[in-house]
Amino acid sequence: ITILAALMVVGISATLADAPIDGRSGRAEVRFLEDMIDHHQMALDMANDCLEKAEAESVRALCTQIIADQSAEIELMHGWLLAWYNVAYAPMSMMEMMPPAPAAGGHAGHAGHGGMAMPDSDPAMMMGMFAGLNRLQGRAYDIAWLEAMIDHHDDALHMSERILTRAQHAELIALANRIISAQSAEIALMETIIEELNTDG
């Protein structure tokens, strides 16, 4: 199974509540949780691909850590969506998430849940990125994978920084701060690994 097949699932929200979610903070929290679950799932897909193809042990160890950390956070965020907002998740194929073709003279834009722009989850872009990774192997794959994950982590940092000024639940604020701390450290680690791989080459 290739990473392209594995990435054919991303999440969309299925709201179970009878009424719309009230308040700007509530809507912001739901959007953040939905988008971060999708974002984490993409990281898991990347990390699982890495475990099959990466050559450097340092890269494989990082992938294992990402899977452990972000799997736990996905479960936590699903639980909060249900407990706080009675929102569940239903899968949707990546092809269904593709934006419609623009009308004559118009422009098609990609939007996430409720019209919120998604940082890096444009399906066409993601599929193109992984198609490129699938053509690489050895050290070239390791470096390209690290560079892609650095970009992916950077998006998570921006998402987490934005929610800090909007969230109302202390647990969510703590998670956002934890994501900022952990993924900033992982970005620094990945930059170091890239330098080492380039030096060894």
Coordinates of N, CA and C in Angstrom, one line a residue:
I1 N 0.9 -1.2 0.0 CA 0.0 0.0 0.0 C 0.9 1.2 0.0
T2 N 0.7 2.1 -1.0 CA 1.5 3.3 -1.0 C 0.9 4.4 -0.1
I3 N 1.8 5.4 0.1 CA 1.3 6.5 0.9 C 0.1 7.3 0.3
L4 N 0.0 7.2 -1.1 CA -1.1 7.9 -1.7 C -2.4 7.2 -1.4
A5 N -2.4 5.9 -1.3 CA -3.6 5.2 -0.9 C -3.9 5.4 0.5
A6 N -2.9 5.5 1.4 CA -3.1 5.7 2.8 C -3.7 7.1 3.0
L7 N -3.4 8.0 2.2 CA -3.8 9.4 2.4 C -5.2 9.7 1.8
M8 N -5.9 8.7 1.3 CA -7.1 8.9 0.6 C -8.3 9.2 1.7
V9 N -7.9 9.3 3.0 CA -8.9 9.6 4.0 C -8.5 10.8 4.7
V10 N -9.3 11.8 4.8 CA -9.2 12.9 5.7 C -10.5 13.1 6.4
G11 N -10.5 13.9 7.4 CA -11.8 14.0 8.2 C -12.6 15.2 7.9
I12 N -13.9 15.0 8.0 CA -14.8 16.2 8.0 C -15.7 16.0 9.2
S13 N -16.3 17.1 9.7 CA -17.0 17.0 10.9 C -18.5 16.5 10.6
A14 N -19.0 15.7 11.6 CA -20.4 15.4 11.5 C -21.0 15.9 12.9
T15 N -21.7 17.0 12.8 CA -22.2 17.5 14.1 C -23.5 16.8 14.5
L16 N -23.5 16.3 15.7 CA -24.6 15.6 16.3 C -25.6 16.5 17.0
A17 N -25.1 17.7 17.4 CA -25.9 18.6 18.2 C -27.1 19.1 17.4
D18 N -28.3 19.3 18.1 CA -29.5 19.8 17.4 C -29.4 21.2 17.0
A19 N -28.6 22.0 17.7 CA -28.5 23.4 17.4 C -27.0 23.8 17.0
P20 N -26.8 24.9 16.3 CA -25.4 25.3 15.9 C -24.6 25.6 17.2
I21 N -23.3 25.4 17.1 CA -22.5 25.7 18.3 C -22.5 27.2 18.5
D22 N -22.7 27.6 19.7 CA -22.8 29.1 20.1 C -21.5 29.6 20.4
G23 N -21.3 30.9 20.1 CA -20.1 31.6 20.6 C -18.9 31.5 19.7
R24 N -18.2 32.6 19.6 CA -17.0 32.6 18.8 C -15.9 31.6 19.3
S25 N -15.8 31.6 20.6 CA -14.8 30.7 21.2 C -15.1 29.2 20.9
G26 N -16.4 28.9 21.0 CA -16.8 27.5 20.7 C -16.6 27.1 19.3
R27 N -17.0 28.0 18.4 CA -16.7 27.7 17.0 C -15.3 27.6 16.6
A28 N -14.5 28.5 17.2 CA -13.0 28.4 17.0 C -12.4 27.1 17.5
E29 N -12.9 26.7 18.7 CA -12.4 25.4 19.2 C -12.7 24.2 18.4
V30 N -13.9 24.2 17.9 CA -14.3 23.1 17.0 C -13.5 23.1 15.8
R31 N -13.4 24.2 15.1 CA -12.6 24.3 13.9 C -11.1 23.8 14.1
F32 N -10.6 24.3 15.3 CA -9.2 24.0 15.6 C -9.1 22.4 15.8
L33 N -9.9 21.9 16.6 CA -9.9 20.4 16.9 C -10.0 19.6 15.6
E34 N -11.0 20.0 14.8 CA -11.2 19.2 13.5 C -10.0 19.3 12.6
D35 N -9.5 20.6 12.5 CA -8.4 20.8 11.6 C -7.1 20.1 12.1
M36 N -6.9 20.2 13.4 CA -5.7 19.6 14.0 C -5.7 18.1 13.9
I37 N -6.9 17.5 14.0 CA -7.0 16.0 13.9 C -6.6 15.7 12.5
D38 N -7.2 16.4 11.5 CA -6.8 16.1 10.1 C -5.3 16.3 9.9
H39 N -4.7 17.4 10.5 CA -3.3 17.7 10.3 C -2.5 16.6 11.0
H40 N -2.8 16.1 12.2 CA -2.1 15.0 12.8 C -2.2 13.7 12.0
Q41 N -3.4 13.5 11.4 CA -3.5 12.3 10.6 C -2.6 12.3 9.5
M42 N -2.4 13.4 8.8 CA -1.5 13.5 7.7 C 0.0 13.2 8.2
A43 N 0.3 13.7 9.4 CA 1.6 13.4 10.0 C 1.8 11.9 10.3
L44 N 0.7 11.2 10.7 CA 0.8 9.8 10.9 C 1.0 9.1 9.6
D45 N 0.3 9.5 8.6 CA 0.5 8.9 7.3 C 1.9 9.0 6.8
M46 N 2.5 10.2 7.0 CA 3.9 10.5 6.6 C 4.8 9.6 7.4
A47 N 4.5 9.5 8.7 CA 5.4 8.8 9.6 C 5.4 7.3 9.3
N48 N 4.2 6.8 9.0 CA 4.1 5.3 8.7 C 4.9 5.0 7.4
D49 N 4.8 6.0 6.4 CA 5.5 5.8 5.2 C 7.0 5.8 5.5
C50 N 7.4 6.7 6.4 CA 8.8 6.8 6.8 C 9.3 5.5 7.3
L51 N 8.5 4.8 8.2 CA 9.0 3.6 8.8 C 9.3 2.5 7.7
E52 N 8.5 2.6 6.6 CA 8.8 1.6 5.6 C 10.0 1.9 4.7
K53 N 10.3 3.2 4.6 CA 11.3 3.6 3.5 C 12.5 4.3 4.1
A54 N 12.5 4.9 5.3 CA 13.6 5.7 5.7 C 14.9 4.8 5.9
E55 N 16.0 5.3 5.7 CA 17.3 4.6 5.8 C 18.0 4.9 7.1
A56 N 18.0 6.2 7.5 CA 18.7 6.6 8.8 C 17.9 6.2 10.0
E57 N 18.6 5.6 11.0 CA 17.9 5.2 12.2 C 17.3 6.4 13.0
S58 N 18.0 7.6 12.9 CA 17.5 8.8 13.6 C 16.2 9.2 13.0
V59 N 16.0 9.1 11.7 CA 14.8 9.4 11.1 C 13.7 8.5 11.5
R60 N 14.0 7.2 11.5 CA 13.0 6.2 11.8 C 12.6 6.3 13.3
A61 N 13.5 6.7 14.2 CA 13.2 6.9 15.6 C 12.2 8.1 15.8
L62 N 12.5 9.1 15.0 CA 11.6 10.3 15.0 C 10.2 9.9 14.6
C63 N 10.1 9.1 13.5 CA 8.8 8.7 13.0 C 8.0 7.9 14.0
T64 N 8.7 7.1 14.7 CA 8.1 6.3 15.8 C 7.5 7.2 16.9
Q65 N 8.3 8.2 17.2 CA 7.9 9.1 18.3 C 6.7 9.9 17.8
I66 N 6.7 10.4 16.6 CA 5.6 11.2 16.1 C 4.3 10.3 16.1
I67 N 4.4 9.1 15.7 CA 3.2 8.2 15.7 C 2.6 8.0 17.1
A68 N 3.5 7.8 18.1 CA 3.1 7.7 19.5 C 2.4 8.9 20.0
D69 N 3.1 10.1 19.8 CA 2.6 11.3 20.4 C 1.3 11.8 19.7
Q70 N 1.3 11.8 18.4 CA 0.1 12.4 17.7 C -1.1 11.4 17.7
S71 N -0.9 10.1 17.7 CA -2.0 9.2 17.9 C -2.7 9.5 19.2
A72 N -2.0 9.7 20.3 CA -2.6 10.0 21.6 C -3.3 11.3 21.5
E73 N -2.8 12.3 20.8 CA -3.4 13.6 20.8 C -4.7 13.6 19.9
I74 N -4.7 12.8 18.9 CA -5.9 12.6 18.0 C -7.0 12.0 18.9
E75 N -6.7 11.0 19.7 CA -7.7 10.4 20.5 C -8.3 11.4 21.5
L76 N -7.4 12.2 22.1 CA -7.7 13.2 23.1 C -8.7 14.2 22.4
M77 N -8.3 14.7 21.2 CA -9.1 15.7 20.6 C -10.5 15.2 20.1
H78 N -10.6 14.0 19.7 CA -11.9 13.3 19.4 C -12.7 13.3 20.6
G79 N -12.1 13.0 21.8 CA -12.9 13.0 23.0 C -13.4 14.3 23.4
W80 N -12.6 15.4 23.2 CA -13.1 16.7 23.6 C -14.2 17.2 22.6
L81 N -14.1 16.9 21.4 CA -15.2 17.2 20.4 C -16.5 16.6 20.9
L82 N -16.5 15.4 21.3 CA -17.7 14.7 21.7 C -18.2 15.3 23.1
A83 N -17.3 15.4 24.0 CA -17.6 15.8 25.4 C -18.1 17.3 25.4
W84 N -17.4 18.1 24.7 CA -17.7 19.6 24.8 C -18.8 20.0 23.8
Y85 N -18.8 19.4 22.6 CA -19.7 20.0 21.6 C -20.6 18.9 20.9
N86 N -20.5 17.7 21.4 CA -21.3 16.6 20.8 C -21.1 16.5 19.3
V87 N -19.8 16.6 18.9 CA -19.4 16.5 17.5 C -18.6 15.3 17.3
A88 N -19.0 14.5 16.3 CA -18.3 13.2 16.0 C -17.6 13.5 14.6
Y89 N -16.9 12.4 14.2 CA -16.1 12.6 13.0 C -16.5 11.5 12.0
A90 N -16.6 11.8 10.7 CA -16.9 10.8 9.7 C -15.8 11.0 8.6
P91 N -15.3 9.9 8.1 CA -14.2 10.0 7.1 C -14.8 10.5 5.7
M92 N -13.9 11.1 5.0 CA -14.3 11.6 3.6 C -13.0 11.4 2.7
S93 N -13.2 10.8 1.5 CA -12.1 10.6 0.7 C -11.4 11.9 0.2
M94 N -10.1 11.8 0.0 CA -9.4 13.0 -0.4 C -9.9 13.5 -1.8
M95 N -10.4 12.6 -2.6 CA -10.9 13.1 -3.9 C -12.2 13.9 -3.7
E96 N -13.0 13.5 -2.7 CA -14.2 14.3 -2.4 C -13.9 15.6 -1.8
M97 N -12.7 15.8 -1.2 CA -12.3 17.0 -0.6 C -11.7 18.0 -1.7
M98 N -11.5 17.5 -2.9 CA -10.9 18.3 -3.9 C -11.8 19.4 -4.3
P99 N -11.3 20.7 -4.4 CA -12.2 21.8 -4.7 C -12.8 21.7 -6.1
P100 N -14.1 22.2 -6.3 CA -14.7 22.1 -7.6 C -14.0 22.9 -8.6
A101 N -14.1 22.5 -9.9 CA -13.5 23.3 -10.9 C -14.1 24.7 -10.9
P102 N -13.3 25.7 -11.2 CA -13.8 27.1 -11.2 C -14.8 27.4 -12.3
A103 N -15.8 28.2 -12.0 CA -16.7 28.6 -13.1 C -16.0 29.5 -14.0
A104 N -16.5 29.7 -15.2 CA -15.9 30.6 -16.2 C -15.7 32.0 -15.6
G105 N -14.4 32.4 -15.6 CA -14.0 33.7 -15.1 C -13.9 33.7 -13.5
G106 N -14.1 32.5 -12.9 CA -14.0 32.5 -11.5 C -12.8 31.8 -11.0
H107 N -12.7 31.7 -9.7 CA -11.6 31.0 -9.1 C -12.1 30.0 -8.0
A108 N -11.6 28.8 -8.0 CA -11.9 27.8 -7.0 C -11.0 27.9 -5.9
G109 N -11.5 28.0 -4.7 CA -10.6 28.1 -3.5 C -10.9 26.9 -2.6
H110 N -9.8 26.6 -1.9 CA -10.0 25.4 -0.9 C -10.3 26.0 0.4
A111 N -11.3 25.4 1.0 CA -11.7 25.8 2.4 C -11.8 24.5 3.2
G112 N -11.5 24.7 4.5 CA -11.7 23.6 5.4 C -13.1 23.6 6.0
H113 N -13.2 23.1 7.2 CA -14.5 23.0 7.8 C -15.1 24.4 8.1
G114 N -16.4 24.5 7.7 CA -17.1 25.8 7.9 C -16.4 27.0 7.2
G115 N -15.7 26.7 6.1 CA -15.1 27.8 5.3 C -13.7 28.2 5.8
M116 N -13.2 27.6 6.8 CA -11.9 28.0 7.4 C -10.8 27.4 6.5
A117 N -9.9 28.2 6.1 CA -8.8 27.8 5.2 C -7.9 26.8 5.9
M118 N -7.6 25.7 5.3 CA -6.7 24.7 5.8 C -5.3 25.0 5.5
P119 N -4.4 24.9 6.4 CA -3.0 25.3 6.2 C -2.3 24.6 5.1
D120 N -2.3 23.2 5.1 CA -1.5 22.5 4.1 C -2.3 21.3 3.7
S121 N -3.6 21.3 3.8 CA -4.3 20.0 3.5 C -5.0 20.0 2.2
D122 N -4.6 20.9 1.3 CA -5.1 20.9 -0.1 C -4.8 19.5 -0.6
P123 N -5.8 18.7 -0.9 CA -5.5 17.3 -1.3 C -4.6 17.2 -2.5
A124 N -4.8 18.0 -3.6 CA -3.9 17.9 -4.7 C -2.5 18.2 -4.4
M125 N -2.3 19.2 -3.5 CA -0.9 19.5 -3.1 C -0.3 18.3 -2.3
M126 N -1.1 17.8 -1.4 CA -0.6 16.7 -0.5 C -0.3 15.5 -1.4
M127 N -1.1 15.1 -2.3 CA -0.9 14.0 -3.2 C 0.3 14.2 -4.0
G128 N 0.5 15.4 -4.5 CA 1.7 15.7 -5.3 C 3.0 15.6 -4.5
M129 N 3.0 16.0 -3.3 CA 4.1 15.9 -2.4 C 4.5 14.5 -2.2
F130 N 3.5 13.7 -1.9 CA 3.8 12.3 -1.6 C 4.2 11.5 -2.8
A131 N 3.7 11.9 -4.0 CA 4.1 11.3 -5.2 C 5.6 11.5 -5.4
G132 N 6.0 12.7 -5.1 CA 7.5 13.0 -5.1 C 8.3 12.2 -4.2
L133 N 7.8 12.0 -3.0 CA 8.5 11.2 -2.0 C 8.6 9.8 -2.4
N134 N 7.5 9.3 -3.1 CA 7.5 7.9 -3.5 C 8.6 7.6 -4.6
R135 N 9.1 8.6 -5.2 CA 10.1 8.4 -6.3 C 11.5 8.4 -5.7
L136 N 11.6 8.7 -4.4 CA 12.9 8.8 -3.8 C 13.2 7.6 -2.9
Q137 N 14.5 7.4 -2.6 CA 14.9 6.3 -1.7 C 16.2 6.7 -1.0
G138 N 16.5 6.0 0.0 CA 17.8 6.2 0.7 C 17.9 7.6 1.3
R139 N 19.1 8.1 1.3 CA 19.3 9.4 1.9 C 18.5 10.5 1.3
A140 N 18.3 10.5 0.0 CA 17.4 11.5 -0.7 C 16.0 11.5 -0.1
Y141 N 15.5 10.3 0.1 CA 14.1 10.2 0.7 C 14.2 10.8 2.1
D142 N 15.1 10.4 2.9 CA 15.2 10.9 4.3 C 15.2 12.4 4.4
I143 N 16.0 13.0 3.6 CA 16.1 14.5 3.6 C 14.8 15.1 3.1
A144 N 14.3 14.6 2.0 CA 13.0 15.2 1.5 C 11.9 15.0 2.5
W145 N 11.9 13.8 3.2 CA 10.8 13.6 4.2 C 11.0 14.6 5.3
L146 N 12.2 14.8 5.8 CA 12.4 15.7 6.9 C 12.0 17.1 6.5
E147 N 12.3 17.5 5.3 CA 12.0 18.9 4.9 C 10.4 19.0 4.8
A148 N 9.8 18.0 4.3 CA 8.3 18.0 4.3 C 7.7 18.1 5.7
M149 N 8.2 17.3 6.6 CA 7.7 17.3 7.9 C 8.0 18.6 8.7
I150 N 9.1 19.3 8.4 CA 9.4 20.6 9.0 C 8.3 21.6 8.5
D151 N 7.9 21.6 7.3 CA 6.9 22.4 6.8 C 5.5 22.1 7.4
H152 N 5.3 20.8 7.6 CA 4.0 20.3 8.2 C 4.0 20.8 9.7
H153 N 5.1 20.6 10.4 CA 5.1 21.1 11.8 C 4.9 22.6 11.9
D154 N 5.5 23.3 11.0 CA 5.4 24.8 11.0 C 3.9 25.2 10.9
D155 N 3.2 24.5 10.1 CA 1.7 24.8 10.0 C 1.0 24.6 11.3
A156 N 1.4 23.5 12.0 CA 0.8 23.2 13.3 C 1.1 24.2 14.3
L157 N 2.3 24.8 14.3 CA 2.7 25.9 15.2 C 1.8 27.1 15.0
H158 N 1.6 27.5 13.7 CA 0.7 28.6 13.4 C -0.7 28.4 13.9
M159 N -1.2 27.2 13.6 CA -2.6 26.8 14.1 C -2.7 26.9 15.6
S160 N -1.7 26.4 16.3 CA -1.7 26.4 17.7 C -1.6 27.8 18.3
E161 N -0.7 28.6 17.7 CA -0.6 30.0 18.2 C -1.9 30.8 18.1
R162 N -2.6 30.6 17.0 CA -3.8 31.3 16.8 C -4.9 30.9 17.8
I163 N -5.0 29.6 18.1 CA -6.1 29.2 19.0 C -5.8 29.7 20.4
L164 N -4.6 30.0 20.8 CA -4.3 30.5 22.2 C -5.1 31.7 22.5
T165 N -5.4 32.6 21.6 CA -6.2 33.8 21.9 C -7.7 33.6 21.8
R166 N -8.1 32.4 21.4 CA -9.6 32.2 21.1 C -10.2 31.1 22.0
A167 N -9.3 30.2 22.5 CA -9.9 29.1 23.2 C -10.4 29.4 24.6
Q168 N -11.4 28.7 25.0 CA -12.0 28.9 26.3 C -11.7 27.8 27.3
H169 N -11.3 26.6 26.8 CA -11.0 25.4 27.7 C -9.6 25.4 28.0
A170 N -9.3 25.3 29.3 CA -7.9 25.3 29.7 C -7.1 24.1 29.2
E171 N -7.8 23.0 29.0 CA -7.2 21.8 28.5 C -6.7 22.0 27.1
L172 N -7.5 22.7 26.3 CA -7.2 22.9 24.9 C -6.0 23.9 24.8
I173 N -6.0 24.9 25.7 CA -4.9 25.9 25.7 C -3.6 25.1 26.1
A174 N -3.7 24.2 27.0 CA -2.5 23.4 27.4 C -2.0 22.6 26.3
L175 N -3.0 22.0 25.5 CA -2.6 21.1 24.4 C -1.9 22.0 23.3
A176 N -2.4 23.2 23.0 CA -1.8 24.0 22.0 C -0.4 24.4 22.4
N177 N -0.2 24.7 23.7 CA 1.1 25.1 24.2 C 2.1 23.9 24.1
R178 N 1.5 22.7 24.3 CA 2.4 21.5 24.3 C 2.8 21.2 22.8
I179 N 1.8 21.4 21.9 CA 2.2 21.2 20.5 C 3.2 22.2 20.0
I180 N 3.1 23.5 20.5 CA 4.1 24.5 20.1 C 5.5 24.0 20.6
S181 N 5.6 23.6 21.9 CA 6.8 23.2 22.5 C 7.4 22.0 21.9
A182 N 6.6 20.9 21.7 CA 7.1 19.7 21.2 C 7.5 19.8 19.7
Q183 N 6.7 20.4 18.9 CA 7.0 20.5 17.5 C 8.1 21.5 17.2
S184 N 8.2 22.5 18.0 CA 9.4 23.4 17.8 C 10.7 22.6 18.1
A185 N 10.7 21.8 19.1 CA 11.9 21.0 19.4 C 12.1 20.0 18.3
E186 N 11.1 19.4 17.7 CA 11.2 18.4 16.7 C 11.7 19.1 15.4
I187 N 11.3 20.3 15.1 CA 11.8 21.0 14.0 C 13.3 21.2 14.1
A188 N 13.8 21.6 15.3 CA 15.2 21.8 15.5 C 15.9 20.5 15.4
L189 N 15.4 19.4 15.9 CA 16.0 18.1 15.7 C 16.1 17.7 14.2
M190 N 15.0 17.9 13.5 CA 15.0 17.6 12.1 C 16.1 18.4 11.3
E191 N 16.2 19.7 11.6 CA 17.2 20.5 11.0 C 18.6 20.0 11.2
T192 N 18.8 19.5 12.5 CA 20.1 18.9 12.8 C 20.4 17.6 12.1
I193 N 19.4 16.8 12.0 CA 19.5 15.5 11.2 C 19.8 15.8 9.8
I194 N 19.1 16.8 9.2 CA 19.4 17.1 7.8 C 20.9 17.5 7.6
E195 N 21.4 18.3 8.5 CA 22.8 18.8 8.4 C 23.7 17.5 8.5
E196 N 23.4 16.6 9.4 CA 24.2 15.4 9.6 C 24.2 14.6 8.3
L197 N 23.0 14.4 7.7 CA 22.9 13.6 6.5 C 23.6 14.2 5.4
N198 N 23.5 15.5 5.3 CA 24.3 16.2 4.2 C 25.8 16.1 4.4
T199 N 26.2 16.2 5.6 CA 27.6 16.1 5.9 C 28.1 14.7 5.6
D200 N 27.4 13.7 6.0 CA 27.7 12.3 5.8 C 27.8 12.0 4.3
G201 N 26.9 12.7 3.5 CA 26.9 12.4 2.1 C 28.1 13.0 1.3

